[in-house]
Amino acid sequence: MTNFTEEQKKQETTMEKYVEVYNYTNKILDLIEKQEISTEEAEWVTRQTVDNFRDHVNPGFLSYRKSVTKDGQFAAVEWKDSGLNCFMDVNGKEYIDCLGGFGIYNVGHGHPKVKQAVFNQMNRQALHSQDLLDPLRAMLAKILADITPGDLKYAFFANSGTEAVEAALKLAKMHSDRTTFIATTRAFHGKSLGSLSGTAKGVFRKPFLPMIPGFRHVHFGDIEMMRKTMEVCAMVGEDVAAVIIEPIQGEGGVNLPPEAYLKQLRELCDQYGALLIFDEVQTGMGRTGKMFCCEHYGVVPDILCLAKAFGGGIMPAGAIVATEEVFKSFFPNPFMHTTTFGGNPLACAAAIATFNVLIEENLPARAAEMGEFMLKGLREAADEHGDKVLEIRGMGLLIGIEFHNDEIGYEVSKGLFDKGILVAGTLINAKTIRIEPPLTITIEQAERVIAEFRNVLAQIRV
Ligand SMILES: *Cc1c(COP(=O)(O)O)cnc(C)c1O
């Protein structure tokens, strides 16, 4: 047993051993409070960020940043929003955000109405006791029932996309008493173990095998392969609980399905008594030119997954919405699937304000219009560069530019970043970079993106 001296005991009680941590927290809290920071402070922030990433977060991030930026630009540290469609790094360089946090900024960066709703709710009550009925969750569930297509009616709230997918998978099992799931090649559904089972990319899955038993993958867009797989599953007594699919694949490189595919898929699911789960974490909330992407194809799923832009670019938030027929499996015991923070008052306030803004500013239609403008402009810019650009495709403001190889993609990303335009290499298909700006992007900003894309293409040697 250790005997503390009086001095040591005093130190323990006065928290003196934490004095350095305490001072560090004070310094950071001061910085957070400031709207403008000095050059010295900016240097301090950059040094601290780079050092701490190397020593305490993951040095791999620094290597990654070096691969997608020129010269010393890997150390660019993001600091604040600059209008709805741009942000600034700590040194005051402005970027047009064409990555949009992989599609979280549909209503823009820090939309005043969403911010205000969250502030107001925070000032009254940030989180709730968990036991009494909480009003905003109930009201948001009604909004979702009204705004989603078909007879989707009951909602469960989560904090992220992967959590929404987990809820969908558990609900499908609960409803069907079956354990087989079919997902598609190049799918991305998240990285927790359940959703990762549906995600398709080998490198992300391999170290964590085996996945949840019962998952199979078929080629995205291949209805015959889907049909045969369903048929075989039924023949061998492993009936399909659900098919999970993104109506348009995002991370996988912006892949659009053949026109009739989703309708045929709906029919197949009905034929075999399987549920259809649409993962609209990235395509929802107006991104593709309609409030939900499935509306383009006239197909209603049994379960719809939402996240990313659902929290208005202010709060982390996710949800599933399901038909009563399916969701009623959760009625007898509402504690069958729960999460402490899912559907918290701040997240709900943000989501409610997000739908308010999407409707008020007619953003789905704007996404369709601006998407067409950008798609046309980018295609024209790439016209003479068939040796570099393989294809440019997309719907609304979910646009993918596919190059002949990764190298060209990286060079284009670097060149654009240098000019203050942030784009995304997709996580699964590095040959394709994604353009997913806020739906509020202006014509002038879109024109600048197209012009710089044209310039960068001209500079690259293949
Ligand atoms: C991003 C994404 C997810 C995962 O969302 P997280 O919030 O990162 O867990 C799931 N599905 C799709 C389609 C996504 O784009």
Short mmCIF file of C-alpha atoms and ligand atoms in Angstrom, two decimals:
data_model
loop_
_atom_site.label_atom_id
_atom_site.label_comp_id
_atom_site.label_asym_id
_atom_site.label_seq_id
_atom_site.Cartn_x
_atom_site.Cartn_y
_atom_site.Cartn_z
CA MET A 1 0.00 0.00 0.00
CA THR A 2 1.24 3.47 -0.83
CA ASN A 3 1.42 6.09 1.85
CA PHE A 4 0.98 9.57 0.47
CA THR A 5 2.84 12.43 2.18
CA GLU A 6 0.72 15.35 3.29
CA GLU A 7 2.07 17.31 0.32
CA GLN A 8 1.07 14.58 -2.12
CA LYS A 9 -2.39 14.33 -0.61
CA LYS A 10 -2.83 18.05 -1.04
CA GLN A 11 -1.75 17.82 -4.67
CA GLU A 12 -4.28 15.09 -5.29
CA THR A 13 -7.10 17.14 -3.88
CA THR A 14 -6.14 20.41 -5.53
CA MET A 15 -5.80 18.81 -8.95
CA GLU A 16 -2.39 20.35 -9.23
CA LYS A 17 -1.20 17.44 -11.28
CA TYR A 18 -3.57 18.56 -14.01
CA VAL A 19 -2.33 22.11 -14.08
CA GLU A 20 -0.78 21.77 -17.54
CA VAL A 21 -3.85 20.16 -19.02
CA TYR A 22 -5.96 22.85 -17.38
CA ASN A 23 -3.88 25.67 -18.86
CA TYR A 24 -3.99 24.00 -22.28
CA THR A 25 -7.78 23.75 -22.11
CA ASN A 26 -7.96 27.44 -21.15
CA LYS A 27 -5.87 28.43 -24.11
CA ILE A 28 -8.07 26.44 -26.47
CA LEU A 29 -11.30 27.78 -24.99
CA ASP A 30 -9.97 31.32 -25.55
CA LEU A 31 -9.23 30.47 -29.17
CA ILE A 32 -12.66 28.98 -29.76
CA GLU A 33 -14.23 32.17 -28.45
CA LYS A 34 -12.35 34.36 -30.93
CA GLN A 35 -13.82 35.10 -34.34
CA GLU A 36 -10.49 36.40 -35.67
CA ILE A 37 -7.06 35.12 -34.68
CA SER A 38 -3.61 36.66 -35.09
CA THR A 39 -0.81 35.34 -37.30
CA GLU A 40 1.04 34.05 -34.22
CA GLU A 41 -2.07 32.28 -32.99
CA ALA A 42 -2.60 30.78 -36.45
CA GLU A 43 0.96 29.46 -36.41
CA TRP A 44 0.45 28.00 -32.96
CA VAL A 45 -2.78 26.31 -34.07
CA THR A 46 -1.11 24.82 -37.14
CA ARG A 47 1.89 23.52 -35.20
CA GLN A 48 -0.26 22.05 -32.45
CA THR A 49 -2.58 20.42 -34.97
CA VAL A 50 0.15 18.83 -37.06
CA ASP A 51 2.12 17.67 -33.99
CA ASN A 52 -0.92 16.22 -32.30
CA PHE A 53 -2.11 14.47 -35.43
CA ARG A 54 1.35 12.90 -35.69
CA ASP A 55 1.66 11.99 -32.01
CA HIS A 56 -1.87 11.45 -30.79
CA VAL A 57 -4.40 11.09 -33.58
CA ASN A 58 -2.86 9.14 -36.45
CA PRO A 59 0.22 10.05 -38.50
CA GLY A 60 -1.44 8.27 -41.42
CA PHE A 61 -3.67 11.31 -41.93
CA LEU A 62 -0.62 13.49 -42.56
CA SER A 63 0.67 11.08 -45.21
CA TYR A 64 -2.76 11.04 -46.82
CA ARG A 65 -2.95 14.86 -46.85
CA LYS A 66 0.50 14.99 -48.44
CA SER A 67 -0.71 12.76 -51.25
CA VAL A 68 -3.57 15.09 -52.20
CA THR A 69 -1.87 18.51 -51.81
CA LYS A 70 1.05 20.39 -53.30
CA ASP A 71 4.17 21.51 -51.41
CA GLY A 72 3.46 22.42 -47.78
CA GLN A 73 -0.30 22.60 -48.22
CA PHE A 74 -0.86 19.28 -46.44
CA ALA A 75 -0.76 21.25 -43.18
CA ALA A 76 -3.76 23.41 -44.09
CA VAL A 77 -5.91 23.56 -40.97
CA GLU A 78 -9.61 24.23 -41.34
CA TRP A 79 -10.83 27.05 -39.14
CA LYS A 80 -14.20 28.58 -40.02
CA ASP A 81 -17.11 28.85 -42.41
CA SER A 82 -17.03 31.63 -44.95
CA GLY A 83 -20.55 32.10 -46.23
CA LEU A 84 -22.76 29.15 -47.08
CA ASN A 85 -20.56 27.57 -49.72
CA CYS A 86 -17.00 28.20 -48.59
CA PHE A 87 -14.76 27.76 -45.59
CA MET A 88 -11.44 29.24 -44.54
CA ASP A 89 -8.26 27.71 -43.28
CA VAL A 90 -6.45 29.11 -40.29
CA ASN A 91 -4.32 31.33 -42.53
CA GLY A 92 -7.36 32.95 -44.11
CA LYS A 93 -7.25 31.09 -47.45
CA GLU A 94 -10.77 30.53 -48.72
CA TYR A 95 -11.97 27.32 -50.37
CA ILE A 96 -15.11 26.65 -52.38
CA ASP A 97 -16.38 23.48 -50.74
CA CYS A 98 -17.12 21.01 -53.53
CA LEU A 99 -16.62 18.09 -51.18
CA GLY A 100 -19.21 19.31 -48.74
CA GLY A 101 -18.10 16.94 -46.00
CA PHE A 102 -19.01 14.07 -48.37
CA GLY A 103 -22.49 15.50 -48.67
CA ILE A 104 -23.36 16.93 -45.27
CA TYR A 105 -23.76 20.58 -46.30
CA ASN A 106 -26.90 20.41 -48.45
CA VAL A 107 -28.28 23.60 -46.87
CA GLY A 108 -24.80 25.16 -46.77
CA HIS A 109 -22.22 25.76 -44.08
CA GLY A 110 -23.76 27.09 -40.90
CA HIS A 111 -27.14 28.03 -42.33
CA PRO A 112 -28.43 30.82 -40.03
CA LYS A 113 -31.83 29.22 -39.57
CA VAL A 114 -30.42 25.83 -38.59
CA LYS A 115 -27.88 27.46 -36.28
CA GLN A 116 -30.56 29.57 -34.63
CA ALA A 117 -32.81 26.56 -34.05
CA VAL A 118 -29.97 24.68 -32.37
CA PHE A 119 -28.98 27.73 -30.27
CA ASN A 120 -32.55 28.25 -29.16
CA GLN A 121 -33.00 24.62 -28.21
CA MET A 122 -29.63 24.56 -26.44
CA ASN A 123 -30.55 27.57 -24.35
CA ARG A 124 -33.75 25.88 -23.22
CA GLN A 125 -32.53 22.29 -22.90
CA ALA A 126 -29.74 20.55 -24.79
CA LEU A 127 -30.33 16.91 -23.90
CA HIS A 128 -33.34 15.38 -22.26
CA SER A 129 -33.82 13.09 -19.26
CA GLN A 130 -34.44 10.10 -21.52
CA ASP A 131 -37.56 9.07 -19.67
CA LEU A 132 -40.35 11.54 -20.30
CA LEU A 133 -41.73 12.01 -23.81
CA ASP A 134 -39.59 14.43 -25.80
CA PRO A 135 -41.52 16.71 -28.16
CA LEU A 136 -39.07 17.40 -30.98
CA ARG A 137 -38.43 13.72 -31.65
CA ALA A 138 -42.15 13.13 -32.01
CA MET A 139 -42.61 16.11 -34.31
CA LEU A 140 -39.62 15.23 -36.47
CA ALA A 141 -41.00 11.70 -36.86
CA LYS A 142 -44.26 13.18 -38.16
CA ILE A 143 -42.35 15.45 -40.55
CA LEU A 144 -40.51 12.43 -41.92
CA ALA A 145 -43.73 10.48 -42.36
CA ASP A 146 -45.17 13.40 -44.33
CA ILE A 147 -42.13 14.24 -46.45
CA THR A 148 -40.94 10.75 -47.40
CA PRO A 149 -42.67 8.96 -50.29
CA GLY A 150 -45.29 6.23 -50.01
CA ASP A 151 -46.43 4.81 -46.70
CA LEU A 152 -43.19 5.27 -44.74
CA LYS A 153 -44.54 6.21 -41.32
CA TYR A 154 -42.45 5.38 -38.24
CA ALA A 155 -39.00 6.75 -37.49
CA PHE A 156 -36.09 5.76 -35.29
CA PHE A 157 -33.30 8.25 -34.73
CA ALA A 158 -29.55 7.68 -34.59
CA ASN A 159 -26.40 9.79 -34.58
CA SER A 160 -24.78 8.77 -37.84
CA GLY A 161 -25.17 6.92 -41.11
CA THR A 162 -23.68 3.68 -39.92
CA GLU A 163 -26.03 3.70 -36.92
CA ALA A 164 -29.02 4.27 -39.18
CA VAL A 165 -27.96 1.23 -41.23
CA GLU A 166 -27.50 -0.87 -38.08
CA ALA A 167 -31.05 0.01 -37.05
CA ALA A 168 -32.36 -0.91 -40.51
CA LEU A 169 -30.63 -4.31 -40.44
CA LYS A 170 -31.90 -5.14 -36.97
CA LEU A 171 -35.41 -4.07 -37.87
CA ALA A 172 -35.32 -6.26 -41.00
CA LYS A 173 -34.26 -9.27 -38.93
CA MET A 174 -36.85 -8.59 -36.28
CA HIS A 175 -39.59 -8.27 -38.88
CA SER A 176 -38.74 -11.24 -41.03
CA ASP A 177 -37.20 -13.87 -38.82
CA ARG A 178 -34.74 -14.32 -41.71
CA THR A 179 -30.98 -13.74 -41.66
CA THR A 180 -29.88 -13.38 -45.29
CA PHE A 181 -29.03 -9.94 -46.67
CA ILE A 182 -28.05 -8.98 -50.18
CA ALA A 183 -25.88 -5.93 -50.80
CA THR A 184 -24.12 -4.78 -53.95
CA THR A 185 -20.59 -4.38 -55.24
CA ARG A 186 -19.10 -0.92 -54.63
CA ALA A 187 -21.69 -0.28 -51.93
CA PHE A 188 -20.88 1.87 -48.94
CA HIS A 189 -23.07 1.57 -45.86
CA GLY A 190 -20.67 2.50 -43.08
CA LYS A 191 -17.92 0.88 -41.05
CA SER A 192 -19.40 -0.52 -37.85
CA LEU A 193 -19.54 -4.30 -38.03
CA GLY A 194 -23.15 -4.63 -39.16
CA SER A 195 -23.05 -1.96 -41.83
CA LEU A 196 -19.54 -3.01 -42.86
CA SER A 197 -21.01 -6.40 -43.72
CA GLY A 198 -22.97 -4.59 -46.41
CA THR A 199 -20.11 -2.32 -47.48
CA ALA A 200 -18.31 -3.81 -50.45
CA LYS A 201 -14.68 -2.75 -50.48
CA GLY A 202 -12.32 -5.58 -49.64
CA VAL A 203 -9.60 -3.55 -47.92
CA PHE A 204 -12.04 -2.21 -45.35
CA ARG A 205 -13.58 -5.63 -44.68
CA LYS A 206 -10.78 -8.14 -44.83
CA PRO A 207 -9.11 -7.53 -41.44
CA PHE A 208 -12.49 -7.82 -39.73
CA LEU A 209 -13.80 -11.03 -41.25
CA PRO A 210 -15.94 -12.91 -40.61
CA MET A 211 -18.73 -10.40 -41.11
CA ILE A 212 -22.29 -10.87 -39.86
CA PRO A 213 -23.36 -14.27 -41.17
CA GLY A 214 -25.79 -14.20 -44.08
CA PHE A 215 -24.44 -11.30 -46.13
CA ARG A 216 -24.01 -11.73 -49.86
CA HIS A 217 -22.98 -9.29 -52.56
CA VAL A 218 -24.14 -9.09 -56.17
CA HIS A 219 -23.13 -6.72 -58.97
CA PHE A 220 -24.78 -3.29 -58.65
CA GLY A 221 -27.22 -2.78 -61.50
CA ASP A 222 -27.36 -6.43 -62.56
CA ILE A 223 -30.99 -7.47 -62.08
CA GLU A 224 -30.44 -10.99 -63.42
CA MET A 225 -27.74 -11.71 -60.87
CA MET A 226 -30.04 -10.36 -58.16
CA ARG A 227 -32.87 -12.57 -59.40
CA LYS A 228 -30.72 -15.69 -59.46
CA THR A 229 -29.30 -15.00 -56.03
CA MET A 230 -32.77 -14.55 -54.54
CA GLU A 231 -33.92 -17.69 -56.24
CA VAL A 232 -30.98 -19.71 -54.92
CA CYS A 233 -31.38 -18.32 -51.41
CA ALA A 234 -35.02 -19.41 -51.41
CA MET A 235 -34.15 -22.86 -52.81
CA VAL A 236 -31.61 -23.57 -50.08
CA GLY A 237 -33.81 -22.31 -47.27
CA GLU A 238 -31.86 -19.12 -46.64
CA ASP A 239 -34.63 -16.71 -47.55
CA VAL A 240 -33.63 -13.10 -47.97
CA ALA A 241 -34.55 -10.75 -45.13
CA ALA A 242 -33.66 -7.64 -47.09
CA VAL A 243 -31.76 -6.12 -49.94
CA ILE A 244 -29.79 -3.03 -48.92
CA ILE A 245 -28.76 -0.61 -51.63
CA GLU A 246 -27.98 3.04 -52.36
CA PRO A 247 -30.30 4.25 -55.17
CA ILE A 248 -27.23 6.02 -56.55
CA GLN A 249 -23.91 4.89 -55.13
CA GLY A 250 -21.90 7.73 -53.59
CA GLU A 251 -18.58 6.56 -52.14
CA GLY A 252 -18.42 3.86 -54.78
CA GLY A 253 -17.86 6.53 -57.42
CA VAL A 254 -21.28 8.05 -58.20
CA ASN A 255 -22.79 5.04 -59.96
CA LEU A 256 -26.28 5.42 -61.37
CA PRO A 257 -28.45 2.30 -61.74
CA PRO A 258 -29.88 1.27 -65.11
CA GLU A 259 -33.20 3.10 -65.55
CA ALA A 260 -35.54 0.18 -64.75
CA TYR A 261 -33.31 -1.49 -62.14
CA LEU A 262 -34.81 -0.19 -58.90
CA LYS A 263 -38.37 -0.89 -60.06
CA GLN A 264 -37.41 -4.43 -61.01
CA LEU A 265 -35.64 -4.79 -57.69
CA ARG A 266 -38.80 -3.70 -55.85
CA GLU A 267 -40.78 -6.35 -57.73
CA LEU A 268 -38.23 -9.05 -56.98
CA CYS A 269 -38.24 -8.20 -53.28
CA ASP A 270 -42.03 -8.40 -53.22
CA GLN A 271 -41.96 -11.71 -55.05
CA TYR A 272 -39.59 -13.26 -52.50
CA GLY A 273 -40.99 -11.52 -49.42
CA ALA A 274 -37.74 -9.63 -48.85
CA LEU A 275 -37.62 -6.07 -47.57
CA LEU A 276 -36.06 -3.30 -49.62
CA ILE A 277 -33.78 -0.96 -47.69
CA PHE A 278 -32.68 2.24 -49.42
CA ASP A 279 -29.57 3.78 -47.93
CA GLU A 280 -30.10 7.46 -48.76
CA VAL A 281 -27.57 8.70 -46.23
CA GLN A 282 -25.81 10.55 -49.03
CA THR A 283 -28.51 10.93 -51.69
CA GLY A 284 -31.29 12.19 -49.41
CA MET A 285 -32.26 15.73 -48.42
CA GLY A 286 -32.37 17.10 -51.95
CA ARG A 287 -28.88 16.13 -53.07
CA THR A 288 -29.85 14.53 -56.38
CA GLY A 289 -32.56 17.00 -57.38
CA LYS A 290 -35.52 15.55 -55.51
CA MET A 291 -36.03 15.45 -51.75
CA PHE A 292 -35.14 11.74 -51.85
CA CYS A 293 -33.35 10.04 -54.71
CA CYS A 294 -35.79 7.12 -54.88
CA GLU A 295 -38.46 9.57 -56.09
CA HIS A 296 -36.60 9.82 -59.42
CA TYR A 297 -37.27 6.14 -59.94
CA GLY A 298 -40.78 5.98 -58.49
CA VAL A 299 -39.80 3.28 -56.02
CA VAL A 300 -40.63 3.28 -52.30
CA PRO A 301 -38.51 1.16 -49.96
CA ASP A 302 -39.70 -0.57 -46.79
CA ILE A 303 -36.96 1.14 -44.81
CA LEU A 304 -35.19 4.40 -45.70
CA CYS A 305 -31.86 5.34 -44.07
CA LEU A 306 -30.87 9.00 -43.63
CA ALA A 307 -27.90 10.83 -42.08
CA LYS A 308 -25.14 13.18 -43.33
CA ALA A 309 -27.11 16.30 -44.45
CA PHE A 310 -30.03 15.30 -42.18
CA GLY A 311 -28.47 17.36 -39.35
CA GLY A 312 -28.16 20.42 -41.59
CA GLY A 313 -24.38 20.48 -41.47
CA ILE A 314 -24.65 21.56 -37.83
CA MET A 315 -25.49 18.46 -35.80
CA PRO A 316 -24.63 14.80 -36.27
CA ALA A 317 -27.91 13.04 -36.87
CA GLY A 318 -29.32 9.99 -38.60
CA ALA A 319 -32.65 8.23 -38.93
CA ILE A 320 -34.55 5.37 -40.43
CA VAL A 321 -38.14 5.66 -41.59
CA ALA A 322 -40.13 2.48 -42.15
CA THR A 323 -43.65 1.37 -43.00
CA GLU A 324 -45.94 0.48 -40.13
CA GLU A 325 -46.07 -3.11 -41.36
CA VAL A 326 -42.33 -3.43 -40.83
CA PHE A 327 -41.75 -1.09 -37.90
CA LYS A 328 -44.48 -2.67 -35.79
CA SER A 329 -42.01 -5.42 -34.85
CA PHE A 330 -40.50 -2.82 -32.51
CA PHE A 331 -43.88 -1.91 -30.94
CA PRO A 332 -44.12 -4.56 -28.19
CA ASN A 333 -40.71 -3.68 -26.76
CA PRO A 334 -39.54 -0.18 -27.73
CA PHE A 335 -36.24 -0.88 -25.95
CA MET A 336 -35.33 -3.60 -28.44
CA HIS A 337 -33.05 -1.14 -30.19
CA THR A 338 -32.03 2.13 -28.50
CA THR A 339 -29.30 4.76 -28.39
CA THR A 340 -28.78 7.37 -25.68
CA PHE A 341 -28.10 10.32 -27.94
CA GLY A 342 -30.08 9.35 -31.03
CA GLY A 343 -32.91 11.82 -31.62
CA ASN A 344 -31.63 14.23 -28.98
CA PRO A 345 -33.29 17.66 -28.87
CA LEU A 346 -30.37 19.47 -30.52
CA ALA A 347 -30.20 17.02 -33.42
CA CYS A 348 -33.97 17.13 -33.88
CA ALA A 349 -34.00 20.94 -33.84
CA ALA A 350 -31.31 20.89 -36.54
CA ALA A 351 -33.16 18.34 -38.69
CA ILE A 352 -36.48 20.18 -38.41
CA ALA A 353 -34.80 23.44 -39.43
CA THR A 354 -33.06 21.62 -42.29
CA PHE A 355 -36.36 20.50 -43.84
CA ASN A 356 -37.73 23.99 -43.29
CA VAL A 357 -34.83 25.45 -45.27
CA LEU A 358 -34.90 22.76 -47.99
CA ILE A 359 -38.56 23.60 -48.62
CA GLU A 360 -38.37 27.37 -48.17
CA GLU A 361 -35.38 27.74 -50.50
CA ASN A 362 -36.62 25.07 -52.90
CA LEU A 363 -33.20 23.43 -52.69
CA PRO A 364 -33.99 20.08 -54.33
CA ALA A 365 -35.01 21.92 -57.52
CA ARG A 366 -31.95 24.10 -57.20
CA ALA A 367 -29.77 20.99 -56.96
CA ALA A 368 -31.33 19.71 -60.18
CA GLU A 369 -30.74 23.00 -61.97
CA MET A 370 -27.22 23.66 -60.71
CA GLY A 371 -26.34 20.00 -61.17
CA GLU A 372 -27.28 20.17 -64.83
CA PHE A 373 -25.28 23.37 -65.23
CA MET A 374 -22.20 21.90 -63.59
CA LEU A 375 -22.43 18.55 -65.35
CA LYS A 376 -22.63 20.31 -68.72
CA GLY A 377 -19.81 22.73 -67.87
CA LEU A 378 -17.48 20.05 -66.52
CA ARG A 379 -18.15 17.82 -69.54
CA GLU A 380 -17.35 20.68 -71.91
CA ALA A 381 -14.17 21.45 -69.98
CA ALA A 382 -13.11 17.81 -70.33
CA ASP A 383 -14.01 17.64 -74.04
CA GLU A 384 -10.46 17.88 -75.30
CA HIS A 385 -9.05 15.71 -72.53
CA GLY A 386 -10.36 12.30 -73.43
CA ASP A 387 -6.89 10.96 -72.65
CA LYS A 388 -7.35 11.98 -69.01
CA VAL A 389 -11.09 11.96 -68.30
CA LEU A 390 -13.00 8.75 -68.87
CA GLU A 391 -16.49 9.88 -67.89
CA ILE A 392 -18.36 12.56 -65.99
CA ARG A 393 -21.70 11.46 -64.57
CA GLY A 394 -24.14 12.33 -61.87
CA MET A 395 -27.57 13.46 -60.86
CA GLY A 396 -28.33 16.78 -59.23
CA LEU A 397 -25.32 17.91 -57.25
CA LEU A 398 -23.87 14.44 -56.82
CA ILE A 399 -21.30 14.39 -59.60
CA GLY A 400 -18.43 12.01 -60.23
CA ILE A 401 -15.48 12.64 -62.53
CA GLU A 402 -13.77 9.41 -63.50
CA PHE A 403 -10.20 9.52 -64.81
CA HIS A 404 -8.18 6.91 -66.63
CA ASN A 405 -6.17 6.27 -63.47
CA ASP A 406 -5.69 7.32 -59.83
CA GLU A 407 -2.66 9.44 -60.61
CA ILE A 408 -4.61 11.85 -62.80
CA GLY A 409 -7.30 12.08 -60.15
CA TYR A 410 -4.76 12.98 -57.48
CA GLU A 411 -3.16 15.59 -59.76
CA VAL A 412 -6.53 17.21 -60.45
CA SER A 413 -7.37 17.25 -56.71
CA LYS A 414 -4.01 18.84 -55.93
CA GLY A 415 -4.35 21.46 -58.65
CA LEU A 416 -7.87 22.41 -57.55
CA PHE A 417 -6.91 22.54 -53.87
CA ASP A 418 -4.09 24.91 -54.79
CA LYS A 419 -6.70 27.17 -56.42
CA GLY A 420 -8.96 27.05 -53.38
CA ILE A 421 -11.41 24.38 -54.50
CA LEU A 422 -11.90 21.29 -52.38
CA VAL A 423 -13.04 18.09 -54.13
CA ALA A 424 -13.13 14.48 -52.97
CA GLY A 425 -11.47 11.36 -54.12
CA THR A 426 -14.01 8.68 -53.26
CA LEU A 427 -12.97 6.25 -50.55
CA ILE A 428 -13.68 3.17 -52.61
CA ASN A 429 -12.85 4.25 -56.11
CA ALA A 430 -9.87 6.64 -56.09
CA LYS A 431 -10.04 7.04 -59.86
CA THR A 432 -13.21 9.05 -59.41
CA ILE A 433 -13.40 12.41 -57.68
CA ARG A 434 -16.71 13.63 -56.39
CA ILE A 435 -18.24 17.06 -56.66
CA GLU A 436 -20.92 17.51 -53.97
CA PRO A 437 -21.09 21.18 -53.03
CA PRO A 438 -23.79 22.76 -50.89
CA LEU A 439 -27.05 22.92 -52.86
CA THR A 440 -26.80 26.68 -52.31
CA ILE A 441 -23.69 27.02 -54.52
CA THR A 442 -23.95 30.12 -56.73
CA ILE A 443 -23.60 30.28 -60.51
CA GLU A 444 -20.41 32.34 -60.11
CA GLN A 445 -18.86 29.76 -57.81
CA ALA A 446 -19.88 26.91 -60.11
CA GLU A 447 -18.36 28.79 -63.06
CA ARG A 448 -15.12 29.21 -61.16
CA VAL A 449 -14.98 25.51 -60.38
CA ILE A 450 -15.51 24.66 -64.05
CA ALA A 451 -12.91 27.20 -65.20
CA GLU A 452 -10.28 25.95 -62.74
CA PHE A 453 -11.04 22.35 -63.69
CA ARG A 454 -10.40 23.31 -67.31
CA ASN A 455 -7.09 25.01 -66.38
CA VAL A 456 -5.89 22.14 -64.20
CA LEU A 457 -6.68 19.57 -66.90
CA ALA A 458 -4.66 21.57 -69.42
CA GLN A 459 -1.64 21.59 -67.10
CA ILE A 460 -1.52 17.88 -66.39
CA ARG A 461 0.76 15.69 -68.51
CA VAL A 462 -0.15 12.05 -69.00
C1 LIG B 1 -21.44 8.08 -45.42
C2 LIG B 1 -22.37 6.97 -45.65
C3 LIG B 1 -22.69 6.05 -44.63
C4 LIG B 1 -22.04 6.09 -43.29
O1 LIG B 1 -22.34 7.25 -42.58
P1 LIG B 1 -21.48 7.64 -41.30
O2 LIG B 1 -22.22 8.78 -40.69
O3 LIG B 1 -20.11 8.01 -41.80
O4 LIG B 1 -21.42 6.44 -40.43
C5 LIG B 1 -23.63 5.07 -44.90
N1 LIG B 1 -24.22 4.99 -46.10
C6 LIG B 1 -23.94 5.85 -47.10
C7 LIG B 1 -24.65 5.72 -48.41
C8 LIG B 1 -22.99 6.86 -46.93
O5 LIG B 1 -22.70 7.69 -47.92
#
